[in-house]
Each structure stands twice: as C-alpha cells, then as structure tokens.
Coordinates of C-alpha atoms and ligand atoms in Angstrom, one line a residue:
X1138 CA 86.3 108.3 159.9
X1139 CA 89.0 106.3 158.7
X1140 CA 86.5 103.3 158.9
X1141 CA 84.1 105.2 157.2
X1142 CA 86.4 106.1 154.1
X1143 CA 87.6 102.8 154.0
X1144 CA 84.1 101.4 153.8
X1145 CA 83.3 104.0 151.4
X1146 CA 86.7 103.2 149.2
X1147 CA 85.4 99.5 149.2
X1148 CA 81.8 100.0 148.1
X1149 CA 83.0 101.9 145.3
X1150 CA 85.7 99.2 144.3
X1151 CA 83.4 96.5 144.4
X1152 CA 81.2 98.5 142.2
X1153 CA 83.6 98.9 140.0
X1154 CA 84.6 95.1 140.2
X1155 CA 81.4 94.3 139.1
X1156 CA 81.3 96.5 136.0
X1157 CA 84.7 94.7 134.9
X1158 CA 83.3 91.4 135.7
X1159 CA 80.3 92.0 133.4
X1160 CA 82.6 93.5 130.9
X1161 CA 85.1 91.0 130.6
X1162 CA 82.4 88.0 130.6
X1163 CA 80.5 89.9 127.6
X1164 CA 84.1 89.9 125.9
X1165 CA 84.4 86.2 126.9
X1166 CA 81.0 85.0 125.8
X1167 CA 81.6 87.0 122.4
X1168 CA 85.0 85.1 122.0
X1169 CA 84.2 81.6 123.1
X1170 CA 80.7 81.3 122.0
X1171 CA 80.3 83.7 119.1
X1172 CA 83.8 83.4 117.8
X1173 CA 84.1 87.0 117.6
X1174 CA 86.6 89.1 119.3
X1175 CA 85.1 92.3 120.1
X1176 CA 87.9 93.6 121.9
X1177 CA 91.8 93.9 121.3
X1178 CA 93.9 91.6 123.2
X1179 CA 95.7 94.4 124.7
X1180 CA 92.4 96.1 126.1
X1181 CA 91.1 92.9 127.5
X1182 CA 94.3 92.0 129.2
X1183 CA 94.4 95.6 130.8
X1184 CA 90.9 95.4 132.1
X1185 CA 91.5 91.8 133.5
X1186 CA 94.7 93.1 135.2
X1187 CA 92.7 96.2 136.8
X1188 CA 90.1 93.8 138.2
X1189 CA 93.1 91.5 139.5
X1190 CA 94.8 94.5 141.2
X1191 CA 91.5 95.6 142.8
X1192 CA 90.9 91.9 144.2
X1193 CA 94.5 91.9 145.6
X1194 CA 94.3 95.2 147.2
X1195 CA 90.7 94.3 149.0
X1196 CA 91.8 90.8 149.4
X1197 CA 88.5 90.1 148.1
X1198 CA 87.3 88.0 144.9
X1199 CA 83.4 88.4 143.9
X1200 CA 81.7 85.3 142.6
X1201 CA 82.2 84.7 138.8
X1202 CA 85.2 86.8 138.8
X1203 CA 86.9 85.7 135.3
X1204 CA 90.2 85.6 137.2
X1205 CA 89.3 82.5 138.7
X1206 CA 88.6 80.6 135.5
X1207 CA 90.5 79.8 132.1
X1208 CA 88.3 81.0 129.6
X1209 CA 84.6 80.7 129.5
X1210 CA 82.7 77.8 130.2
X1211 CA 81.8 75.3 127.6
X1212 CA 78.8 75.9 125.1
X1213 CA 76.1 73.7 125.6
X1214 CA 75.7 73.2 122.0
X1215 CA 78.5 70.8 122.4
X1216 CA 78.8 67.3 124.3
X1217 CA 80.9 68.4 127.4
X1218 CA 84.2 66.7 128.1
X1219 CA 85.2 66.4 131.4
X1220 CA 89.3 66.5 131.5
X1221 CA 91.3 64.7 134.0
X1222 CA 94.1 67.3 133.5
X1223 CA 93.1 70.6 133.3
X1224 CA 93.7 72.7 130.0
X1225 CA 95.4 76.0 131.3
X1226 CA 96.1 79.0 129.4
X1227 CA 99.2 80.9 129.7
X1228 CA 100.1 84.2 131.5
X1229 CA 101.8 86.8 129.1
X1230 CA 103.9 89.8 129.3
X1231 CA 104.6 92.4 126.6
X1232 CA 108.0 93.7 127.5
X1233 CA 111.3 92.3 128.3
X1234 CA 111.4 93.7 131.9
X1235 CA 108.4 91.6 132.7
X1236 CA 109.9 88.6 131.0
X1237 CA 113.1 88.9 133.4
X1238 CA 110.7 89.2 136.3
X1239 CA 109.3 85.7 135.0
X1240 CA 112.9 84.3 135.0
X1241 CA 113.5 85.6 138.4
X1242 CA 110.5 83.8 139.8
X1243 CA 111.2 80.6 138.3
X1244 CA 114.9 80.8 139.6
X1245 CA 113.7 81.9 143.1
X1246 CA 111.2 79.1 143.4
X1247 CA 113.8 76.5 142.1
X1248 CA 116.5 78.2 144.4
X1249 CA 118.8 78.5 141.6
X1250 CA 121.7 80.6 140.6
X1251 CA 122.7 79.3 137.2
X1252 CA 121.1 79.8 133.9
X1253 CA 117.3 78.0 133.3
X1254 CA 117.1 76.4 130.1
X1255 CA 113.9 77.4 127.9
X1256 CA 112.7 76.4 125.0
X1257 CA 110.8 78.6 122.7
X1258 CA 108.1 78.3 120.4
X1259 CA 105.7 80.2 118.0
X1260 CA 102.6 81.3 119.7
X1261 CA 99.8 80.5 117.4
X1262 CA 96.9 82.6 117.3
X1263 CA 94.5 79.7 116.9
X1264 CA 92.4 77.6 119.5
X1265 CA 93.6 74.9 122.0
X1266 CA 92.2 71.5 121.8
X1267 CA 93.2 68.0 123.2
X1268 CA 93.2 64.6 120.9
X1269 CA 92.8 61.5 122.7
X1270 CA 94.1 58.3 121.4
X1271 CA 92.6 54.7 122.5
X1272 CA 94.1 51.8 121.1
X1273 CA 96.2 53.5 118.6
X1274 CA 92.8 55.4 117.3
X1275 CA 92.0 59.0 117.5
X1276 CA 88.7 58.7 119.4
X1277 CA 88.2 62.4 120.9
X1278 CA 88.8 65.8 119.7
X1279 CA 87.8 68.7 122.4
X1280 CA 88.0 72.1 122.7
X1281 CA 89.5 74.0 125.9
X1282 CA 86.2 75.1 127.1
X1283 CA 86.8 76.5 130.5
X1284 CA 89.9 74.3 131.1
X1285 CA 88.2 71.7 133.2
X1286 CA 85.3 70.9 130.7
X1287 CA 85.7 71.1 127.0
X1288 CA 83.7 70.6 124.2
X1289 CA 83.5 67.3 122.0
X1290 CA 84.0 68.5 118.4
X1291 CA 85.2 65.1 117.3
X1292 CA 82.9 64.8 114.4
X1293 CA 84.7 67.8 112.8
X1294 CA 88.1 65.8 113.0
X1295 CA 88.3 65.6 109.2
X1296 CA 88.6 69.2 108.8
X1297 CA 92.1 69.1 110.4
X1298 CA 94.4 68.1 107.3
X1299 CA 97.5 67.2 109.2
X1300 CA 96.6 65.0 112.4
X1301 CA 97.1 61.3 112.3
X1302 CA 94.1 59.2 112.9
X1303 CA 96.1 56.4 113.8
X1304 CA 99.3 56.0 116.0
X1305 CA 101.5 53.0 115.1
X1306 CA 103.7 53.2 118.5
X1307 CA 101.7 54.4 121.2
X1308 CA 98.1 52.9 121.9
X1309 CA 96.7 55.5 124.5
X1310 CA 97.7 58.9 125.1
X1311 CA 96.4 62.4 125.0
X1312 CA 97.8 65.2 122.6
X1313 CA 97.4 68.8 123.2
X1314 CA 98.1 71.8 120.7
X1315 CA 96.7 74.7 118.6
X1316 CA 94.4 74.5 115.7
X1317 CA 94.8 77.5 113.1
X1318 CA 93.8 78.3 109.8
X1319 CA 96.5 78.8 107.3
X1320 CA 96.6 82.6 106.2
X1321 CA 96.5 81.3 102.6
X1322 CA 93.3 79.5 103.3
X1323 CA 91.8 82.3 105.0
X1324 CA 92.3 84.6 102.2
X1325 CA 90.9 81.8 99.8
X1326 CA 87.9 81.6 102.0
X1327 CA 86.9 85.1 102.2
X1328 CA 87.3 85.8 98.4
X1329 CA 84.8 83.0 98.2
X1330 CA 82.5 84.2 100.6
X1331 CA 83.0 87.9 99.1
X1332 CA 82.2 86.5 95.7
X1333 CA 78.7 85.0 97.4
X1334 CA 78.2 88.2 98.9
X1335 CA 78.3 86.5 102.5
X1336 CA 79.6 87.8 105.5
X1337 CA 83.5 88.0 105.7
X1338 CA 85.6 86.2 108.5
X1339 CA 87.1 88.7 110.7
X1340 CA 90.5 86.9 111.0
X1341 CA 92.1 83.4 110.7
X1342 CA 91.4 82.4 114.5
X1343 CA 87.9 83.4 114.3
X1344 CA 87.6 81.4 111.1
X1345 CA 89.5 78.4 112.9
X1346 CA 87.2 78.3 115.6
X1347 CA 83.9 79.0 113.8
X1348 CA 84.9 76.2 111.6
X1349 CA 85.6 73.8 114.1
X1350 CA 82.9 74.6 116.5
X1351 CA 80.0 74.1 114.4
X1352 CA 77.5 71.4 114.3
X1353 CA 76.8 71.6 110.4
X1354 CA 80.3 70.5 108.8
X1355 CA 81.6 73.0 106.7
X1356 CA 83.9 70.6 104.3
X1357 CA 85.4 73.3 102.0
X1358 CA 87.4 74.5 104.8
X1359 CA 91.0 73.4 105.8
X1360 CA 92.3 73.7 109.3
X1361 CA 96.0 72.7 110.6
X1362 CA 97.2 71.5 113.8
X1363 CA 100.5 72.4 115.8
X1364 CA 101.2 70.0 118.6
X1365 CA 103.2 70.9 121.8
X1366 CA 101.8 68.6 124.5
X1367 CA 102.0 64.8 125.0
X1368 CA 101.1 63.3 128.2
X1369 CA 103.7 60.4 128.6
X1370 CA 105.6 59.7 131.9
X1371 CA 108.7 58.6 129.8
X1372 CA 109.3 62.2 128.7
X1373 CA 111.9 64.2 130.5
X1374 CA 111.7 67.8 128.5
X1375 CA 109.9 69.9 126.2
X1376 CA 112.6 69.1 123.4
X1377 CA 112.2 65.5 124.0
X1378 CA 108.6 66.1 123.8
X1379 CA 108.3 68.1 120.5
X1380 CA 110.7 65.4 119.1
X1381 CA 108.6 62.5 120.1
X1382 CA 105.5 64.3 118.5
X1383 CA 107.2 64.9 115.2
X1384 CA 108.1 61.1 115.4
X1385 CA 104.5 60.2 115.8
X1386 CA 103.7 62.4 112.3
X1387 CA 102.6 65.5 114.2
X1388 CA 103.6 69.0 113.1
X1389 CA 105.0 71.2 115.7
X1390 CA 105.8 74.9 115.8
X1391 CA 108.5 75.4 113.2
X1392 CA 111.9 77.1 114.5
X1393 CA 111.5 75.9 118.1
X1394 CA 114.8 76.2 119.9
X1395 CA 116.6 75.8 123.3
X1396 CA 117.9 78.9 124.8
X1397 CA 120.1 78.8 127.6
X1398 CA 119.2 81.5 130.1
X1399 CA 116.7 84.4 129.4
X1400 CA 119.2 86.7 127.5
X1401 CA 119.4 84.1 124.9
X1402 CA 115.5 83.6 125.1
X1403 CA 115.5 87.6 124.3
X1404 CA 117.9 87.4 121.4
X1405 CA 115.4 84.8 119.9
X1406 CA 112.1 86.6 120.4
X1407 CA 114.2 89.6 119.0
X1408 CA 115.3 87.6 115.9
X1409 CA 111.8 86.2 115.3
X1410 CA 109.3 89.0 116.1
X1411 CA 109.9 90.7 112.3
X1412 CA 109.8 87.1 110.8
X1413 CA 105.9 86.5 111.9
X1414 CA 104.6 88.5 109.0
X1415 CA 106.0 86.0 106.5
X1416 CA 104.5 82.8 108.1
X1417 CA 101.4 81.2 106.8
X1418 CA 99.9 81.3 110.3
X1419 CA 99.1 84.1 112.3
X1420 CA 101.5 84.3 115.4
X1421 CA 100.9 86.9 118.1
X1422 CA 104.0 85.9 120.4
X1423 CA 106.4 83.4 121.5
X1424 CA 105.6 80.9 123.9
X1425 CA 108.7 80.5 126.7
X1426 CA 108.6 77.2 128.6
X1427 CA 111.1 75.8 131.3
X1428 CA 112.7 72.7 129.2
X1429 CA 113.1 70.2 132.0
X1430 CA 110.2 68.8 133.1
X1431 CA 111.6 67.8 136.6
X1432 CA 111.1 71.4 137.6
X1433 CA 107.2 71.5 136.6
X1434 CA 105.9 69.9 140.2
X1435 CA 108.2 72.3 141.8
X1436 CA 107.3 75.2 140.0
X1437 CA 103.3 74.3 140.1
X1438 CA 100.4 76.6 138.8
X1439 CA 97.9 79.4 140.0
X1440 CA 94.4 78.7 139.2
X1441 CA 94.7 80.0 135.6
X1442 CA 98.1 79.4 134.7
X1443 CA 101.2 77.2 134.9
X1444 CA 104.5 78.8 136.6
X1445 CA 106.8 77.0 134.1
X1446 CA 105.8 79.1 130.9
X1447 CA 104.9 82.5 130.1
X1448 CA 103.8 83.9 126.3
X1449 CA 105.9 87.0 125.3
X1450 CA 103.1 88.8 123.1
X1451 CA 104.5 90.8 120.1
X1452 CA 103.8 94.5 119.5
X1453 CA 100.5 95.1 118.3
X1454 CA 99.8 95.4 114.5
X1455 CA 97.0 97.6 114.9
X1456 CA 96.2 101.1 115.9
X1457 CA 93.2 103.3 116.2
X1458 CA 92.3 106.3 114.6
X1459 CA 89.2 108.5 113.9
X1460 CA 87.1 108.5 110.9
X1461 CA 87.1 112.2 109.1
X1462 CA 85.0 111.2 106.0
X1463 CA 83.5 108.8 103.9
X1464 CA 83.0 108.4 100.2
X1465 CA 81.9 106.6 97.6
X1466 CA 83.4 105.2 94.4
X1467 CA 81.7 103.6 91.4
X1468 CA 83.7 100.8 89.7
X1469 CA 83.6 99.7 86.1
X1470 CA 80.7 97.2 86.6
X1471 CA 78.5 99.6 88.7
X1472 CA 79.1 98.5 92.0
X1473 CA 79.7 101.1 94.8
X1474 CA 82.5 100.9 97.0
X1475 CA 82.7 102.6 100.3
X1476 CA 86.0 104.2 101.6
X1477 CA 86.6 105.9 104.8
X1478 CA 89.1 108.7 105.3
X1479 CA 90.9 108.5 108.6
X1480 CA 93.2 110.8 110.7
X1481 CA 96.5 109.8 109.0
X1482 CA 98.3 107.1 111.6
X1483 CA 101.5 105.3 111.2
X1484 CA 101.1 101.5 111.5
X1485 CA 104.2 99.3 110.9
X1486 CA 106.1 102.2 109.3
X1487 CA 103.4 103.1 106.9
X1488 CA 101.1 106.1 106.9
X1489 CA 97.6 105.2 106.6
X1490 CA 94.9 107.7 105.5
X1491 CA 92.2 105.6 104.0
X1492 CA 90.5 102.2 104.9
X1493 CA 88.3 100.1 102.8
X1494 CA 84.5 99.8 104.1
X1495 CA 83.9 96.8 102.0
X1496 CA 80.2 97.3 101.5
X1497 CA 77.4 99.0 102.8
X1498 CA 76.1 96.1 105.1
X1499 CA 79.5 96.5 106.8
X1500 CA 78.9 100.0 107.7
X1501 CA 75.2 99.0 108.6
X1502 CA 76.3 96.0 110.9
X1503 CA 79.0 98.0 112.5
X1504 CA 76.6 101.4 112.9
X1505 CA 79.6 103.0 111.5
X1506 CA 79.7 107.1 111.4
X1507 CA 82.1 110.0 110.6
X1508 CA 83.4 111.1 114.1
X1509 CA 83.7 107.3 115.4
X1510 CA 87.0 106.1 116.4
X1511 CA 88.1 102.6 114.9
X1512 CA 90.8 100.3 115.5
X1513 CA 92.5 99.4 112.2
X1514 CA 94.7 96.3 111.1
X1515 CA 96.7 95.7 108.0
X1516 CA 94.8 92.7 106.5
X1517 CA 97.4 90.2 105.6
X1518 CA 99.4 93.0 106.7
X1519 CA 98.8 95.1 103.2
X1520 CA 95.3 96.6 103.1
X1521 CA 94.4 98.3 106.1
X1522 CA 90.9 97.3 107.4
X1523 CA 88.6 98.3 110.6
X1524 CA 88.6 95.4 113.1
X1525 CA 86.7 97.2 115.8
X1526 CA 84.6 100.2 116.4
X1527 CA 84.7 102.7 119.3
X1528 CA 81.1 104.0 118.9
X1529 CA 81.3 107.9 119.5
X1530 CA 78.2 109.0 117.5
X1531 CA 74.7 108.1 117.4
X1532 CA 73.6 107.7 114.0
X1533 CA 74.7 105.5 111.1
X1534 CA 76.4 106.9 108.1
X1535 CA 73.8 107.0 105.3
X1536 CA 74.5 105.9 101.8
X1537 CA 74.0 108.5 98.9
X1538 CA 71.1 108.3 96.7
X1539 CA 72.8 109.3 93.6
X1540 CA 76.0 108.2 91.8
X1541 CA 78.8 110.3 92.6
X1542 CA 79.9 110.3 89.0
X1543 CA 76.8 110.6 86.7
X1544 CA 74.0 111.4 89.6
X1545 CA 71.7 108.9 88.4
X1546 CA 69.6 107.0 91.3
X1547 CA 71.5 104.2 92.8
X1548 CA 69.8 100.9 93.3
X1549 CA 70.4 97.9 95.6
X1550 CA 71.9 94.6 94.7
X1551 CA 69.2 91.8 95.5
X1552 CA 70.6 91.2 98.8
X1553 CA 71.1 94.8 100.3
X1554 CA 74.4 94.7 100.4
X1555 CA 75.6 97.2 98.0
X1556 CA 74.4 99.8 95.7
X1557 CA 74.9 99.9 92.1
X1558 CA 74.8 102.4 89.3
X1559 CA 73.3 101.1 86.5
X1560 CA 73.8 103.8 84.1
X1561 CA 75.7 102.4 81.1
X1562 CA 77.0 105.6 80.3
X1563 CA 78.3 106.5 83.6
X1564 CA 81.4 108.4 83.2
X1565 CA 83.2 107.2 86.0
X1566 CA 82.3 103.6 85.1
X1567 CA 83.4 104.0 81.6
X1568 CA 86.5 105.5 82.2
X1569 CA 87.5 102.4 84.8
X1570 CA 86.0 100.0 82.1
X1571 CA 88.5 101.6 79.7
X1572 CA 91.2 101.6 81.8
X1573 CA 90.8 98.0 82.6
X1574 CA 90.6 97.4 79.2
X1575 CA 93.9 99.0 78.5
X1576 CA 95.4 97.4 81.6
X1577 CA 98.3 95.0 82.3
X1578 CA 95.8 92.0 82.8
X1579 CA 93.9 93.2 79.8
X1580 CA 95.4 94.3 76.6
X1581 CA 98.5 96.0 78.1
X1582 CA 98.4 99.3 76.1
X1583 CA 101.6 101.1 77.2
X1584 CA 101.3 104.8 78.0
X1585 CA 97.6 104.9 78.9
X1586 CA 97.4 105.5 82.6
X1587 CA 94.0 106.1 84.2
X1588 CA 94.7 110.0 83.9
X1589 CA 95.6 109.8 80.2
X1590 CA 92.3 107.9 79.6
X1591 CA 90.2 110.2 81.5
X1592 CA 91.6 113.1 79.4
X1593 CA 91.0 111.3 76.1
X1594 CA 87.5 110.6 77.4
X1595 CA 86.8 114.2 78.3
X1596 CA 87.8 115.0 74.9
X1597 CA 85.8 112.8 73.4
X1598 CA 88.6 111.0 71.8
X1599 CA 87.5 107.6 73.5
X1600 CA 84.1 106.9 74.6
X1601 CA 83.9 103.1 74.4
X1602 CA 86.5 100.1 73.8
X1603 CA 86.4 99.9 70.0
X1604 CA 87.6 103.8 70.1
X1605 CA 91.1 102.7 70.9
X1606 CA 91.4 101.2 67.5
X1607 CA 90.2 104.5 65.7
X1608 CA 92.8 106.4 67.5
X1609 CA 95.4 106.2 64.7
X1610 CA 93.0 108.8 62.7
X1611 CA 93.0 111.4 65.3
X1612 CA 96.4 112.0 65.9
X1613 CA 96.0 115.8 64.9
X1614 CA 93.6 116.1 67.6
X1615 CA 95.9 114.1 70.2
X1616 CA 98.8 116.4 69.6
X1617 CA 96.8 119.1 70.7
X1618 CA 96.2 117.5 74.1
X1619 CA 98.3 118.6 77.0
X1620 CA 101.1 116.4 78.0
X1621 CA 100.7 114.5 74.7
X1622 CA 104.2 114.7 72.6
X1623 CA 104.8 113.1 69.1
X1624 CA 107.0 110.5 70.7
X1625 CA 104.3 109.3 73.5
X1626 CA 101.5 109.2 70.8
X1627 CA 103.8 107.2 68.6
X1628 CA 104.3 104.6 71.6
X1629 CA 100.7 104.5 72.4
X1630 CA 99.5 104.0 68.8
X1631 CA 102.0 101.3 68.1
X1632 CA 101.1 99.7 71.6
X1633 CA 97.3 99.7 70.7
X1634 CA 98.2 98.4 67.0
X1635 CA 100.1 95.4 69.0
X1636 CA 97.3 94.7 71.1
X1637 CA 95.3 93.2 68.4
X1638 CA 98.0 90.5 68.6
X1639 CA 97.6 89.5 72.0
X1640 CA 95.9 85.9 72.8
X1641 CA 92.4 85.9 73.0
X1642 CA 92.3 85.2 76.5
X1643 CA 93.8 88.9 77.2
X1644 CA 90.8 90.3 75.2
X1645 CA 88.2 88.3 76.9
X1646 CA 89.9 89.4 80.5
X1647 CA 89.9 93.1 79.0
X1648 CA 85.9 93.1 78.2
X1649 CA 85.7 92.9 82.2
X1650 CA 82.7 90.3 82.3
X1651 CA 82.1 89.8 86.0
X1652 CA 83.3 86.3 87.4
X1653 CA 85.2 85.6 84.1
X1654 CA 88.7 85.0 85.8
X1655 CA 91.9 84.5 83.9
X1656 CA 91.7 81.0 84.4
X1657 CA 88.1 80.7 83.1
X1658 CA 89.0 83.3 79.9
X1659 CA 91.8 80.8 79.2
X1660 CA 89.7 77.8 79.3
X1661 CA 86.8 79.6 77.3
X1662 CA 89.4 80.4 74.7
X1663 CA 90.6 76.8 74.4
X1664 CA 87.2 75.7 73.3
X1665 CA 86.3 78.7 71.5
X1666 CA 89.7 79.9 69.9
X1667 CA 88.5 83.1 68.0
X1668 CA 85.8 85.9 68.4
X1669 CA 84.0 84.2 65.5
X1670 CA 83.3 81.0 67.6
X1671 CA 82.5 83.4 70.8
X1672 CA 79.8 85.1 68.6
X1673 CA 78.2 82.0 67.7
X1674 CA 77.7 80.8 71.3
X1675 CA 75.4 84.1 71.5
X1676 CA 73.8 83.8 67.9
X1677 CA 73.1 80.0 68.6
X1678 CA 72.2 80.0 72.0
X1679 CA 75.1 77.8 73.0
X1680 CA 74.9 78.7 76.7
X1681 CA 74.5 75.1 77.8
X1682 CA 77.8 74.5 76.5
X1683 CA 79.2 77.6 78.7
X1684 CA 77.4 76.3 82.0
X1685 CA 79.1 73.0 81.6
X1686 CA 82.2 74.9 80.8
X1687 CA 82.7 77.5 83.1
X1688 CA 79.7 76.9 85.6
X1689 CA 76.1 78.4 86.3
X1690 CA 77.2 82.0 87.7
X1691 CA 80.1 82.5 85.3
X1692 CA 77.5 81.5 82.6
X1693 CA 74.8 84.0 83.8
X1694 CA 76.9 86.8 84.0
X1695 CA 78.4 86.1 80.4
X1696 CA 75.1 86.0 78.9
X1697 CA 74.1 89.1 80.4
X1698 CA 76.9 91.0 79.6
X1699 CA 76.2 89.9 75.8
X1700 CA 72.6 90.6 76.0
X1701 CA 73.3 94.3 76.2
X1702 CA 73.4 95.2 72.4
X1703 CA 76.2 97.5 73.1
X1704 CA 78.4 94.8 74.3
X1705 CA 77.3 92.4 71.3
X1706 CA 78.0 95.3 68.8
X1707 CA 81.4 95.8 70.5
X1708 CA 82.4 91.9 69.8
X1709 CA 81.3 92.2 66.3
X1710 CA 83.3 95.4 66.0
X1711 CA 86.5 93.8 67.5
X1712 CA 86.0 90.5 65.3
X1713 CA 86.5 92.9 62.3
X1714 CA 89.8 93.9 63.3
X1715 CA 91.3 91.5 65.8
X1716 CA 94.5 89.5 64.6
X1717 CA 95.2 92.2 61.8
Ligands
ZN2281 ZN1 77.1 106.6 87.6

C-alpha cells in the first residue's frame, strides 16, 4: 500500500516536473533568444525553486532540467565561443533572513567565527559578457550563452562606448562584466521608435541585449559596460580587482564598498535600495561577494552558482491588477489614444488607476481585453505601463468605429497601428488644439485651463485660435459665464494681449504642427523671423529650403498643415495682429 502510494506520488511529481521544465525552458528561450522577458523575475524564480524542491524531495533530476544549466544554450545565430572558465550566474535572495543564511554557510565552510569581509556592488540589470585581450588588443566579445559556450558578438564591439580596445599595461587577459543601456539612452531610443511607429522596446535590458545580439549592426544605439572580474593571478581580493580595472580604464559599479560582516552589508543594502531610482542604469539588487580571493577555492561552486557570492534582489517595482475598462481619447491632431482603467493598486507609494495602452497595435499584439490581469510597472518610474499580460479572457478588445467626441468614422493610420479622427471640426480635437495653443510651451495664456477653454468653446466664444484675439470685444458675454469674474477676465485678456509679443518660436509651437519640436521651431524662426516670411514659403513654394533646414519628415508635416486652407487663413489673420 505504502509502496503504491509512493509510486503514485512520484508519478504525479514527475508530471509536474516535466510541466515546470517546459515552462521554464520556454521562458529561457524567450529571454535568451528573443530578448523578451515574458515573465517577471520573481515568478521565474518561484517556479525554478519549486522544480528544485521536487528534485531534492525525490532525489531525481530529469534530463534537460534547467536547474543544471546557467542560462540557455547559445543561439546558433552566432559563432560559438567555448570558455576555459565557465561564466556562472549568481544565486539570489530577496530577504535579509536568507542573506544571513548565506553568511552562515560561508562561515561554516570556512570554519570561521569572525566577521567575513564582503564587497557590495550594484547588480546591473543587463547582460553578462566576456572581453578577451591578446597582445594588448581587444580580440573577442562574447555573451554568456549557457555559461560554458557563449556567443561571439565581437562585430558589435563599437556599440559599447566605454571599453578600451587597447590595454597598455596588460597584454593578455579576460575581463568580465555587464553590458547595459543607460535609462536616458533607452528613453531617447524609444521616442525615436515611437516617432517612426516602430515597435517599442520593453525595457533597457531587452534593449541592450537586442542591440548587442544582432547580426545587423544598429549604429544609432549606445551601450555601456561595468567591469567586475579580471582574470589575473596577482590579484588577492575583489577590491584590488576593481581598483585594477579602474586603472585599466574600465568603469566599475559606482558606490562599491567593503563591508565588514553581514550587518554592515545589510546597512549598505538598506541605504542603497531607495537610491536605485536615481541611477542612469537599471539596478535590481546588490551583489554581495566575499572580498578575499583566498577563500574562493574553499567555498567552491555548485553546477550553477559560485558559493562566494549572492545577489540580493530589491523589492519589485511592479504589481498586478485587472483591467476594468478601456476607453479612447482623441488628441489635437486626431490621433486616437487608448487608455485602460484598472482596479486601483498602490505602487511605490502612489495609487494607480489608469495605464496607457500606447496604440492599438499594442492591444492587438498582447491580445488584451477587459477582465485580463496585467503586470504593471512605472516606466522610468513615472508613467505606469503594462509589462506583462495574464490572459483571463478569450477575445481581444475591439477598437471603436467612431470618434468618441464627434462620432465621425475613424480611419486607420497607414501602418494600421492607431486610428485617426480626420474631422477638422471635431470638438475634442479643437478643444485640445486650443488648449495647446494657450499652454505654457505655446503662447502661455494665463487663466485658461482646459476646463475654461471647454466652457468658452461650448459657449461659442472661441472656435479657432484666432478667436482668442477677438475675446476683448466679448467681455459682456464672458461676464455671464459661470466662474468668470471681472478680475479673472481682466487677467485673461491682458495675458492674451501680451501673448502677441512672445517670440515667434512660441507661436510656431502653439500652432501644433506635428514634428515641429521647439528646437526645430527655433531654427525655423532664425531663418524666417516673422509671419510674412513664413507665408512666402507657402506662396512661393519654397519647401525645398524647409526640407534642407528641418528634414524631410517635418517638411512634409508642415506642408500638409499649411495646405489646409483654414490653417493658411489662420496664418494670414495672425500676421495682421502679431506684434501689435
Ligand atoms: Zn472626432
């Protein structure tokens, strides 16, 4: 009976282990081959731990178990690099209790009572690489791959902006560290991709990995490197190693520090965890290493991890919620934006109830629907975004056919990514346009909030931008409006009057011509210093000059804008009053 039960139990466990292996392998495949993290680290770790526990319980390791490998096997896209010394990953903990256990284990193996000296470095959320130098020259760059066999990505070394290609003091060596993309670079890149309606990058880690692990060089991308390991027999500790790396011209983890004992280590972590948000690189923890290299051979390693180091993982910056509603808004240029209302959740101290869905192709790609669970994260720690979907429904949310404001039929942009309301008289579009005209970056008309503008629009006092300048004659009607007192009206009217003396750049921005950024508007106003000269561009068809000045895309948008007779009319009317 007992035997039978045990056997049944083992069969069930085996099935479970197989399921876990295929799940984890799929995540690994996405992570290492497709540069897509389709599962949150904590969920990945939980499943891997579950598999490990089952393996220990039954003393059984199935073939292909991911617990026996560091990372996924190298992709066959790249030339394989067989390593002399395997590149291991680090075991991790996410609480102080487990960190203490790590310290106890170290002391036990070393048979030491006194405090161990640890060195703390930022854990960079990037990808590990090895650099090989021969005769002082950098001859090889390779990714971790499966630890033993890496991928040759030497042809992309130019993308890494802060590594020396030549070492003056050492002829032959291998250096290891982490490749990452700076947050600032990541945001710049995504802005550029968004402008071109390209697929956005999920996070800096994927961006770094995708940039390095491509056969088609992406020269407009910048990567950086933090070094943490130098194979050189003369080194006796991690602190001398980091100093040596700095001398060689490598960047190492900023703020690294020696901590005597695990309590001091804990203090370091507590002090640095809140600081991670202000770094220009993504850090998801602190790497704690035994400083003294003499201890390393004694401590040894498991098949996956060295026993002389541990990664302490920070608290998650993401949380899950459920989509309760999806709605659309129309922007001033007619582009439809998609927003999800979620069950309110607290993330890093603020309550989140709405997340952006970017565009419809984002919804289509994720197969998103009302009722689905989502993992959300603050992008750049400000705007909440969906980073993962837990599909609970069967269908995809379908886009509306009509504009939520004017009810006219929506069209698709040429690449089918988002919808457009092309009704020039659409009230929401117009209100947004008027609000942009009066906004701080535009003509900075004081006292005109979006709400006030809506009121003026609905009472037929302002229907188009030029109407701001006729408001003076409508003082009586303004006084009749709820919430408008004599004093506030005086202030608004004087602010409107002053707006005519603003630099031409502000007026150009206020018009809201797509792609005409403040930098480009400024450039334009240097060569065309007044509205009359801008008018001549249109009348004399001088678009070639504009193309040279602002680039083809902006020229197209500008031409398109002024080909609309109403916009050209606005220009002529503004010309009459501007500067007076
Ligand atoms: Zn509309």
